[in-house]
Amino acid sequence: MPLSAAEAARSPGAAPVDQVAVRRANLVRVLREVRTAGPLSRATVARHTGLTRATVSSLVTELIERRLLRETDYQQDGTVGRPGRRLEIDGSAVAALGLEVNSRYLAAWSMDLAGRRLQERRLVHDATHQDAEHTIRTLAGLAAELIDDARLAGAHTAGVGVAVPGPVDIATGFVRSAPNLHWRDVPAAALLRELLALPDEVSVVVDNEANLAALAEYGHGRPGTADLVYVTGEAGIGAGIVAGGRLLRGSGGFSGELGHIQVDPAGERCACGRIGCLETKVGLPAAMRVAAPDLEGADEGADEGASAGAVSHDPQEQAGELLRRATAGDPRVLTGLDEIGRWLGTGLSIPVNLLNPEVIVLGGYFAAVAPYLLPAAMRELRERAVAGDAAVCRVTGSALGFTAAVRGAADIIVEEIFADPGRVAVHA
């Protein structure tokens, strides 16, 4: 049972207690209790946490001063006496900013600590024909807009999460390799911090897009699904793995590179330099090539900020066009998506046989055209599942679509604040 600092200090034989650390831990406990089970009265929070009512009252006062909690209506908690005011998450004074770098677009998403979306931006940007510094500078411009918007709404941006399509050194914010962007050892976190002139207390976290999309899917799309694999479906193919409710990054943080597993030794050369990677068979460029070749390459050399009518330039618009043609019964598209589905089933058999997940969630363009991919994918998956049908998990399209990674990037900042609410300033 948690103790207040005073209670711990009075415990017989107790070692000297860091009262600041104890209070910080109890702030976290109270905040999380309201987050997961609220709205709750102070008396109910005290019962659930094991803290005294006096301690809870002091902690709640501080959390209200930081505008992390607020009081709402009255609630009778089943005990004798006056009903208590209920507590719920406020968080309106704090914003979390998520950013995404894709080979064909940049995205930004800001939200408050209660999960309410503040702003969203998306910019067509061909990062494959720009160097890393130019792309990050453009991304910083997008970020600055949302930071200013949040400030005008009375919210301070507490941190910036960044999703990138490649392995990342989480501790340093270096993108080690992003083949589809032609990036190697790019100090993305440091560049963004400098360009945005962010103070030290504002965190910048860079992570793999599939990891962040998996976190978003776990938290928003399928909450409570403890074992899932999220598979991105854009120019690159990656996998984010949630096992036992925790993100599985691997010892160096470089797990999930599903798209660069060889599936066809006689296949095409991949952007990573290897031959026959899964990405060359099921990535969005491959889908456009086999299912809609009349659109393939139509955007080569297109300028940033090109007309929204340039369907082939934006992956989201490409996915929409594939879906439109498939729904209309276009035989070329239906045959092409069936071929993509077979290769996708081959790829999905790898995490199924290695990890035995509860569900595989398909993101990006896979989600848009899932009804036309899944029949062939599931047939192939069943043939390749070593343990037979018992091991074949559910495969479904993401409800978050192309926003999963950028939402996951914002989520990671939200979780930082809930883990250390003392970072948020007290408001007068």
Tab-separated table of C-alpha atoms in Angstrom:
chain	number	residue	atom	x	y	z
A	1	MET	CA	0.000	0.000	0.000
A	2	PRO	CA	1.469	3.415	-0.933
A	3	LEU	CA	2.397	5.784	1.867
A	4	SER	CA	2.519	9.520	2.106
A	5	ALA	CA	5.968	10.981	2.738
A	6	ALA	CA	5.062	11.696	6.358
A	7	GLU	CA	3.696	8.180	6.876
A	8	ALA	CA	6.797	6.600	5.367
A	9	ALA	CA	9.090	8.749	7.487
A	10	ARG	CA	7.269	7.598	10.664
A	11	SER	CA	7.542	3.891	9.780
A	12	PRO	CA	9.708	2.035	12.342
A	13	GLY	CA	13.168	1.327	11.004
A	14	ALA	CA	12.495	3.171	7.752
A	15	ALA	CA	15.450	4.588	5.865
A	16	PRO	CA	15.454	8.351	5.171
A	17	VAL	CA	12.836	9.035	2.546
A	18	ASP	CA	13.100	11.355	-0.417
A	19	GLN	CA	9.848	13.183	0.183
A	20	VAL	CA	9.920	14.783	-3.267
A	21	ALA	CA	10.177	11.368	-4.929
A	22	VAL	CA	7.370	9.955	-2.783
A	23	ARG	CA	5.100	12.878	-3.588
A	24	ARG	CA	5.898	12.566	-7.297
A	25	ALA	CA	5.015	8.874	-7.227
A	26	ASN	CA	1.748	9.582	-5.440
A	27	LEU	CA	0.845	12.336	-7.916
A	28	VAL	CA	1.270	9.758	-10.674
A	29	ARG	CA	-0.859	7.232	-8.808
A	30	VAL	CA	-3.736	9.638	-8.219
A	31	LEU	CA	-3.646	10.971	-11.767
A	32	ARG	CA	-3.657	7.487	-13.264
A	33	GLU	CA	-6.475	6.353	-11.000
A	34	VAL	CA	-8.697	9.162	-12.227
A	35	ARG	CA	-7.584	8.545	-15.798
A	36	THR	CA	-8.443	4.861	-15.791
A	37	ALA	CA	-11.473	4.755	-13.485
A	38	GLY	CA	-12.772	8.339	-13.344
A	39	PRO	CA	-14.672	10.463	-12.827
A	40	LEU	CA	-14.158	9.720	-9.126
A	41	SER	CA	-14.630	11.510	-5.826
A	42	ARG	CA	-11.593	12.208	-3.627
A	43	ALA	CA	-12.873	9.654	-1.106
A	44	THR	CA	-13.055	7.001	-3.811
A	45	VAL	CA	-9.534	7.845	-5.005
A	46	ALA	CA	-8.316	7.448	-1.413
A	47	ARG	CA	-9.967	4.029	-1.111
A	48	HIS	CA	-8.609	2.804	-4.463
A	49	THR	CA	-5.045	4.015	-3.903
A	50	GLY	CA	-4.726	3.297	-0.168
A	51	LEU	CA	-3.641	6.867	0.503
A	52	THR	CA	-5.160	8.880	3.338
A	53	ARG	CA	-7.887	11.376	2.519
A	54	ALA	CA	-5.662	14.237	3.662
A	55	THR	CA	-2.867	13.102	1.340
A	56	VAL	CA	-5.259	12.693	-1.587
A	57	SER	CA	-6.732	16.148	-0.939
A	58	SER	CA	-3.268	17.726	-1.042
A	59	LEU	CA	-2.296	15.845	-4.207
A	60	VAL	CA	-5.566	16.675	-5.943
A	61	THR	CA	-5.150	20.355	-5.099
A	62	GLU	CA	-1.743	20.338	-6.770
A	63	LEU	CA	-3.021	18.483	-9.842
A	64	ILE	CA	-5.867	20.978	-10.184
A	65	GLU	CA	-3.365	23.850	-9.916
A	66	ARG	CA	-1.395	22.229	-12.752
A	67	ARG	CA	-4.700	21.936	-14.673
A	68	LEU	CA	-4.291	18.193	-14.984
A	69	LEU	CA	-7.467	17.461	-13.015
A	70	ARG	CA	-10.705	19.369	-12.608
A	71	GLU	CA	-13.762	18.995	-10.403
A	72	THR	CA	-17.145	18.353	-11.970
A	73	ASP	CA	-20.520	17.489	-10.482
A	74	TYR	CA	-21.269	15.951	-7.074
A	75	GLN	CA	-21.360	12.190	-6.490
A	76	GLN	CA	-22.535	10.164	-3.513
A	77	ASP	CA	-19.841	7.521	-3.019
A	78	GLY	CA	-21.903	5.184	-0.820
A	79	THR	CA	-20.594	6.443	2.525
A	80	VAL	CA	-22.362	8.542	5.125
A	81	GLY	CA	-21.998	12.278	4.635
A	82	ARG	CA	-22.172	14.889	1.948
A	83	PRO	CA	-21.655	13.842	-1.679
A	84	GLY	CA	-18.171	14.629	-3.014
A	85	ARG	CA	-17.187	16.548	-6.118
A	86	ARG	CA	-16.057	14.173	-8.839
A	87	LEU	CA	-12.631	14.494	-10.435
A	88	GLU	CA	-11.823	14.032	-14.101
A	89	ILE	CA	-8.840	14.624	-16.372
A	90	ASP	CA	-8.502	18.225	-17.499
A	91	GLY	CA	-5.195	18.545	-19.370
A	92	SER	CA	-6.458	21.447	-21.483
A	93	ALA	CA	-3.385	23.514	-20.605
A	94	VAL	CA	-0.970	20.925	-21.995
A	95	ALA	CA	-0.527	19.898	-25.626
A	96	ALA	CA	1.324	16.927	-27.082
A	97	LEU	CA	2.551	17.237	-30.653
A	98	GLY	CA	2.989	14.278	-33.001
A	99	LEU	CA	4.849	14.530	-36.306
A	100	GLU	CA	5.375	12.026	-39.116
A	101	VAL	CA	7.891	11.895	-41.938
A	102	ASN	CA	6.784	9.761	-44.863
A	103	SER	CA	8.466	9.432	-48.238
A	104	ARG	CA	5.522	11.263	-49.833
A	105	TYR	CA	4.036	13.455	-47.102
A	106	LEU	CA	4.553	15.143	-43.740
A	107	ALA	CA	1.891	15.104	-41.038
A	108	ALA	CA	1.270	16.786	-37.697
A	109	TRP	CA	-1.285	16.092	-34.977
A	110	SER	CA	-1.691	17.896	-31.648
A	111	MET	CA	-3.875	16.817	-28.740
A	112	ASP	CA	-4.394	17.676	-25.093
A	113	LEU	CA	-3.885	15.266	-22.206
A	114	ALA	CA	-7.513	14.175	-22.263
A	115	GLY	CA	-7.008	12.924	-25.820
A	116	ARG	CA	-8.927	15.729	-27.472
A	117	ARG	CA	-7.557	16.622	-30.897
A	118	LEU	CA	-6.471	20.238	-31.152
A	119	GLN	CA	-5.146	20.530	-34.698
A	120	GLU	CA	-4.172	18.327	-37.632
A	121	ARG	CA	-2.070	19.140	-40.684
A	122	ARG	CA	-0.919	17.133	-43.693
A	123	LEU	CA	1.476	18.344	-46.390
A	124	VAL	CA	2.388	16.608	-49.641
A	125	HIS	CA	6.185	16.428	-49.618
A	126	ASP	CA	8.480	14.224	-51.692
A	127	ALA	CA	11.219	13.419	-49.189
A	128	THR	CA	12.884	11.044	-51.640
A	129	HIS	CA	14.065	14.004	-53.725
A	130	GLN	CA	15.037	16.256	-50.799
A	131	ASP	CA	17.925	15.940	-48.376
A	132	ALA	CA	17.193	15.193	-44.725
A	133	GLU	CA	17.861	18.711	-43.490
A	134	HIS	CA	15.413	20.247	-45.985
A	135	THR	CA	12.711	17.762	-45.018
A	136	ILE	CA	13.231	18.322	-41.293
A	137	ARG	CA	13.200	22.079	-41.842
A	138	THR	CA	9.835	21.748	-43.618
A	139	LEU	CA	8.582	19.515	-40.812
A	140	ALA	CA	9.692	22.115	-38.259
A	141	GLY	CA	7.628	24.743	-40.077
A	142	LEU	CA	4.573	22.506	-39.796
A	143	ALA	CA	5.315	21.899	-36.112
A	144	ALA	CA	5.710	25.607	-35.394
A	145	GLU	CA	2.213	26.256	-36.766
A	146	LEU	CA	0.639	23.748	-34.384
A	147	ILE	CA	2.699	24.928	-31.409
A	148	ASP	CA	1.487	28.483	-32.070
A	149	ASP	CA	-2.115	27.304	-32.471
A	150	ALA	CA	-1.924	25.454	-29.145
A	151	ARG	CA	-0.439	28.511	-27.418
A	152	LEU	CA	-3.244	30.720	-28.703
A	153	ALA	CA	-5.706	28.168	-27.301
A	154	GLY	CA	-4.009	28.426	-23.899
A	155	ALA	CA	-2.015	25.190	-24.086
A	156	HIS	CA	1.727	24.751	-23.624
A	157	THR	CA	3.329	22.098	-25.856
A	158	ALA	CA	5.106	19.726	-23.473
A	159	GLY	CA	6.825	17.557	-26.044
A	160	VAL	CA	7.189	16.505	-29.643
A	161	GLY	CA	7.025	12.904	-30.869
A	162	VAL	CA	8.311	12.095	-34.350
A	163	ALA	CA	7.503	8.996	-36.429
A	164	VAL	CA	9.985	8.023	-39.153
A	165	PRO	CA	10.069	4.999	-41.500
A	166	GLY	CA	13.233	3.280	-40.337
A	167	PRO	CA	15.297	2.069	-37.355
A	168	VAL	CA	15.889	4.754	-34.715
A	169	ASP	CA	18.283	5.072	-31.796
A	170	ILE	CA	15.664	6.139	-29.251
A	171	ALA	CA	18.176	7.442	-26.707
A	172	THR	CA	19.858	9.859	-29.108
A	173	GLY	CA	17.093	10.590	-31.608
A	174	PHE	CA	19.279	9.488	-34.537
A	175	VAL	CA	17.552	7.867	-37.506
A	176	ARG	CA	20.027	5.103	-38.255
A	177	SER	CA	18.625	4.071	-41.617
A	178	ALA	CA	15.529	5.025	-43.604
A	179	PRO	CA	16.027	3.480	-47.061
A	180	ASN	CA	12.942	5.028	-48.642
A	181	LEU	CA	14.067	8.485	-47.504
A	182	HIS	CA	17.752	7.844	-48.313
A	183	TRP	CA	18.593	8.823	-44.713
A	184	ARG	CA	21.441	7.380	-42.702
A	185	ASP	CA	22.554	8.525	-39.236
A	186	VAL	CA	20.407	11.673	-39.281
A	187	PRO	CA	20.230	13.535	-35.915
A	188	ALA	CA	16.521	14.218	-36.314
A	189	ALA	CA	15.791	15.090	-32.668
A	190	ALA	CA	18.666	17.554	-32.382
A	191	LEU	CA	17.815	19.243	-35.689
A	192	LEU	CA	14.156	19.689	-34.725
A	193	ARG	CA	15.040	21.018	-31.288
A	194	GLU	CA	17.387	23.576	-32.832
A	195	LEU	CA	14.992	24.661	-35.579
A	196	LEU	CA	12.103	25.075	-33.147
A	197	ALA	CA	14.303	26.617	-30.417
A	198	LEU	CA	12.773	24.253	-27.866
A	199	PRO	CA	13.862	24.546	-24.225
A	200	ASP	CA	15.302	21.490	-22.478
A	201	GLU	CA	12.081	20.757	-20.572
A	202	VAL	CA	10.245	20.161	-23.869
A	203	SER	CA	11.076	16.598	-24.882
A	204	VAL	CA	11.705	15.461	-28.451
A	205	VAL	CA	11.207	11.720	-28.997
A	206	VAL	CA	11.933	10.047	-32.354
A	207	ASP	CA	10.753	6.495	-32.987
A	208	ASN	CA	9.919	4.106	-35.797
A	209	GLU	CA	6.549	4.785	-37.448
A	210	ALA	CA	5.349	1.192	-37.081
A	211	ASN	CA	6.136	1.205	-33.357
A	212	LEU	CA	4.177	4.397	-32.823
A	213	ALA	CA	1.294	3.219	-35.003
A	214	ALA	CA	1.140	0.007	-32.947
A	215	LEU	CA	0.925	2.055	-29.747
A	216	ALA	CA	-1.886	4.156	-31.212
A	217	GLU	CA	-3.748	1.043	-32.324
A	218	TYR	CA	-3.286	-0.544	-28.895
A	219	GLY	CA	-4.531	2.596	-27.134
A	220	HIS	CA	-7.278	3.785	-29.479
A	221	GLY	CA	-8.113	1.213	-32.129
A	222	ARG	CA	-8.173	-1.993	-30.091
A	223	PRO	CA	-7.714	-1.087	-26.425
A	224	GLY	CA	-7.001	-4.069	-24.238
A	225	THR	CA	-5.643	-6.271	-27.034
A	226	ALA	CA	-2.426	-7.279	-25.319
A	227	ASP	CA	-0.773	-9.107	-28.233
A	228	LEU	CA	-0.965	-7.457	-31.634
A	229	VAL	CA	1.195	-6.768	-34.655
A	230	TYR	CA	0.638	-3.591	-36.654
A	231	VAL	CA	1.843	-3.728	-40.264
A	232	THR	CA	2.327	-0.475	-42.142
A	233	GLY	CA	1.201	-0.290	-45.749
A	234	GLU	CA	2.897	2.583	-47.549
A	235	ALA	CA	6.051	2.842	-49.664
A	236	GLY	CA	7.797	0.987	-46.860
A	237	ILE	CA	6.542	-1.989	-44.875
A	238	GLY	CA	7.262	-2.253	-41.161
A	239	ALA	CA	5.828	-4.035	-38.154
A	240	GLY	CA	5.120	-2.690	-34.687
A	241	ILE	CA	4.812	-5.438	-32.088
A	242	VAL	CA	2.829	-5.206	-28.842
A	243	ALA	CA	3.410	-8.255	-26.632
A	244	GLY	CA	1.751	-8.577	-23.244
A	245	GLY	CA	0.603	-4.979	-23.516
A	246	ARG	CA	4.138	-3.647	-24.020
A	247	LEU	CA	5.876	-2.443	-27.161
A	248	LEU	CA	8.590	-4.885	-28.228
A	249	ARG	CA	11.506	-2.874	-29.604
A	250	GLY	CA	14.299	-5.436	-29.319
A	251	SER	CA	17.636	-5.021	-27.535
A	252	GLY	CA	18.772	-2.129	-29.719
A	253	GLY	CA	15.375	-0.730	-30.654
A	254	PHE	CA	15.561	-1.984	-34.236
A	255	SER	CA	12.875	-4.686	-34.294
A	256	GLY	CA	10.011	-4.890	-36.772
A	257	GLU	CA	11.777	-4.584	-40.143
A	258	LEU	CA	9.326	-6.996	-41.753
A	259	GLY	CA	9.516	-5.277	-45.139
A	260	HIS	CA	13.187	-6.144	-45.570
A	261	ILE	CA	12.847	-9.897	-45.136
A	262	GLN	CA	13.580	-11.636	-48.431
A	263	VAL	CA	10.567	-13.464	-49.891
A	264	ASP	CA	11.679	-13.764	-53.536
A	265	PRO	CA	15.388	-14.471	-54.214
A	266	ALA	CA	14.755	-13.806	-57.917
A	267	GLY	CA	12.851	-10.597	-57.268
A	268	GLU	CA	13.588	-6.912	-57.702
A	269	ARG	CA	16.161	-4.818	-55.910
A	270	CYS	CA	14.780	-3.036	-52.857
A	271	ALA	CA	15.533	0.521	-51.738
A	272	CYS	CA	17.671	-1.038	-48.988
A	273	GLY	CA	19.937	-2.571	-51.658
A	274	ARG	CA	18.880	-6.181	-51.133
A	275	ILE	CA	16.993	-8.424	-53.557
A	276	GLY	CA	13.384	-9.611	-53.263
A	277	CYS	CA	12.351	-7.953	-50.003
A	278	LEU	CA	8.683	-8.190	-49.008
A	279	GLU	CA	8.467	-4.422	-49.538
A	280	THR	CA	9.114	-4.864	-53.267
A	281	LYS	CA	6.077	-7.164	-53.469
A	282	VAL	CA	3.461	-5.427	-51.324
A	283	GLY	CA	4.544	-1.801	-50.830
A	284	LEU	CA	2.307	0.874	-52.295
A	285	PRO	CA	4.574	1.441	-55.333
A	286	ALA	CA	4.280	-2.285	-56.122
A	287	ALA	CA	0.506	-2.106	-55.764
A	288	MET	CA	0.305	0.828	-58.154
A	289	ARG	CA	2.578	-0.964	-60.617
A	290	VAL	CA	0.531	-4.167	-60.799
A	291	ALA	CA	-2.957	-2.757	-60.178
A	292	ALA	CA	-2.963	0.770	-61.644
A	293	PRO	CA	0.055	1.166	-63.945
A	294	ASP	CA	-1.528	4.153	-65.702
A	295	LEU	CA	-0.965	6.137	-62.492
A	296	GLU	CA	2.492	4.786	-61.730
A	297	GLY	CA	5.183	7.457	-62.020
A	298	ALA	CA	2.722	10.230	-62.865
A	299	ASP	CA	4.103	12.247	-59.974
A	300	GLU	CA	7.824	11.820	-60.680
A	301	GLY	CA	9.517	15.124	-60.089
A	302	ALA	CA	6.319	16.741	-58.872
A	303	ASP	CA	6.910	19.898	-56.889
A	304	GLU	CA	6.080	20.200	-53.227
A	305	GLY	CA	2.630	21.662	-52.781
A	306	ALA	CA	1.383	20.153	-56.060
A	307	SER	CA	-2.288	20.253	-56.836
A	308	ALA	CA	-4.523	18.114	-54.668
A	309	GLY	CA	-5.784	16.601	-57.936
A	310	ALA	CA	-2.475	14.831	-58.452
A	311	VAL	CA	-3.917	11.590	-57.164
A	312	SER	CA	-0.764	9.547	-57.605
A	313	HIS	CA	1.400	11.786	-55.436
A	314	ASP	CA	-0.309	11.348	-52.060
A	315	PRO	CA	-0.475	7.779	-50.661
A	316	GLN	CA	-3.875	8.459	-49.134
A	317	GLU	CA	-5.227	9.547	-52.517
A	318	GLN	CA	-3.580	6.568	-54.217
A	319	ALA	CA	-5.290	4.250	-51.748
A	320	GLY	CA	-8.603	5.979	-52.386
A	321	GLU	CA	-8.208	5.550	-56.132
A	322	LEU	CA	-7.364	1.842	-55.783
A	323	LEU	CA	-10.460	1.381	-53.629
A	324	ARG	CA	-12.638	3.286	-56.093
A	325	ARG	CA	-11.496	1.157	-59.018
A	326	ALA	CA	-11.782	-2.091	-57.074
A	327	THR	CA	-15.310	-1.210	-55.960
A	328	ALA	CA	-16.189	-0.457	-59.585
A	329	GLY	CA	-14.992	-3.948	-60.550
A	330	ASP	CA	-11.889	-2.912	-62.527
A	331	PRO	CA	-10.403	-6.318	-63.515
A	332	ARG	CA	-6.802	-5.045	-63.580
A	333	VAL	CA	-7.098	-3.673	-60.058
A	334	LEU	CA	-8.850	-6.764	-58.712
A	335	THR	CA	-6.236	-9.092	-60.210
A	336	GLY	CA	-3.402	-6.883	-58.959
A	337	LEU	CA	-4.754	-6.678	-55.414
A	338	ASP	CA	-5.228	-10.435	-55.383
A	339	GLU	CA	-1.528	-10.833	-56.258
A	340	ILE	CA	-0.544	-8.320	-53.583
A	341	GLY	CA	-2.731	-10.234	-51.119
A	342	ARG	CA	-0.895	-13.511	-51.798
A	343	TRP	CA	2.496	-11.938	-51.108
A	344	LEU	CA	1.080	-10.173	-48.067
A	345	GLY	CA	-0.083	-13.521	-46.697
A	346	THR	CA	3.460	-14.831	-47.153
A	347	GLY	CA	4.797	-11.884	-45.177
A	348	LEU	CA	2.200	-12.139	-42.421
A	349	SER	CA	3.039	-15.798	-41.863
A	350	ILE	CA	6.379	-14.670	-40.411
A	351	PRO	CA	5.008	-12.858	-37.318
A	352	VAL	CA	2.225	-15.455	-37.013
A	353	ASN	CA	4.734	-18.302	-36.780
A	354	LEU	CA	7.229	-16.379	-34.623
A	355	LEU	CA	4.944	-14.444	-32.265
A	356	ASN	CA	1.478	-16.018	-32.350
A	357	PRO	CA	-0.318	-12.643	-31.983
A	358	GLU	CA	-3.987	-12.245	-31.127
A	359	VAL	CA	-4.571	-9.902	-34.064
A	360	ILE	CA	-2.671	-8.376	-36.977
A	361	VAL	CA	-3.741	-4.853	-37.855
A	362	LEU	CA	-3.102	-3.604	-41.385
A	363	GLY	CA	-2.388	0.109	-41.736
A	364	GLY	CA	-1.879	2.597	-44.561
A	365	TYR	CA	-3.235	1.592	-47.947
A	366	PHE	CA	-3.715	-1.990	-46.722
A	367	ALA	CA	-6.542	-0.729	-44.480
A	368	ALA	CA	-8.283	1.057	-47.359
A	369	VAL	CA	-8.356	-1.960	-49.688
A	370	ALA	CA	-8.441	-4.700	-47.037
A	371	PRO	CA	-11.641	-6.330	-48.403
A	372	TYR	CA	-9.816	-6.988	-51.689
A	373	LEU	CA	-6.510	-8.111	-50.122
A	374	LEU	CA	-7.631	-10.301	-47.261
A	375	PRO	CA	-9.202	-13.274	-49.098
A	376	ALA	CA	-5.929	-14.118	-50.891
A	377	ALA	CA	-3.813	-13.121	-47.881
A	378	MET	CA	-5.725	-15.415	-45.533
A	379	ARG	CA	-5.560	-18.352	-47.948
A	380	GLU	CA	-1.783	-17.969	-48.162
A	381	LEU	CA	-1.444	-17.435	-44.420
A	382	ARG	CA	-3.385	-20.603	-43.611
A	383	GLU	CA	-1.144	-22.635	-45.897
A	384	ARG	CA	1.985	-21.284	-44.220
A	385	ALA	CA	0.923	-21.372	-40.549
A	386	VAL	CA	3.041	-24.167	-39.068
A	387	ALA	CA	0.607	-24.848	-36.214
A	388	GLY	CA	-2.371	-24.892	-38.569
A	389	ASP	CA	-5.638	-23.014	-38.266
A	390	ALA	CA	-5.321	-22.803	-34.473
A	391	ALA	CA	-2.423	-20.371	-34.925
A	392	VAL	CA	-4.054	-18.234	-37.616
A	393	CYS	CA	-5.009	-15.006	-35.923
A	394	ARG	CA	-7.541	-12.392	-36.930
A	395	VAL	CA	-6.291	-9.948	-39.587
A	396	THR	CA	-8.106	-6.641	-39.951
A	397	GLY	CA	-7.696	-3.144	-41.340
A	398	SER	CA	-6.834	-0.290	-38.999
A	399	ALA	CA	-9.603	2.122	-38.059
A	400	LEU	CA	-6.955	4.862	-37.722
A	401	GLY	CA	-5.804	4.642	-41.342
A	402	PHE	CA	-2.990	6.985	-42.316
A	403	THR	CA	-3.165	8.853	-38.974
A	404	ALA	CA	-1.972	5.949	-36.803
A	405	ALA	CA	1.721	6.836	-36.691
A	406	VAL	CA	1.278	10.564	-36.084
A	407	ARG	CA	-1.299	9.873	-33.366
A	408	GLY	CA	1.068	7.389	-31.761
A	409	ALA	CA	3.794	10.048	-31.833
A	410	ALA	CA	1.527	12.400	-29.847
A	411	ASP	CA	0.494	9.572	-27.516
A	412	ILE	CA	4.076	8.933	-26.457
A	413	ILE	CA	4.321	12.519	-25.182
A	414	VAL	CA	1.016	12.174	-23.330
A	415	GLU	CA	2.367	9.080	-21.585
A	416	GLU	CA	5.496	11.004	-20.555
A	417	ILE	CA	3.337	13.601	-18.809
A	418	PHE	CA	1.247	10.999	-16.996
A	419	ALA	CA	4.505	9.404	-15.839
A	420	ASP	CA	5.829	12.748	-14.515
A	421	PRO	CA	3.053	15.311	-13.923
A	422	GLY	CA	5.502	17.552	-12.104
A	423	ARG	CA	6.768	18.644	-15.517
A	424	VAL	CA	3.620	20.698	-15.963
A	425	ALA	CA	3.796	24.189	-14.499
A	426	VAL	CA	1.416	25.365	-11.776
A	427	HIS	CA	-1.071	27.908	-13.127
A	428	ALA	CA	-1.917	30.998	-11.165
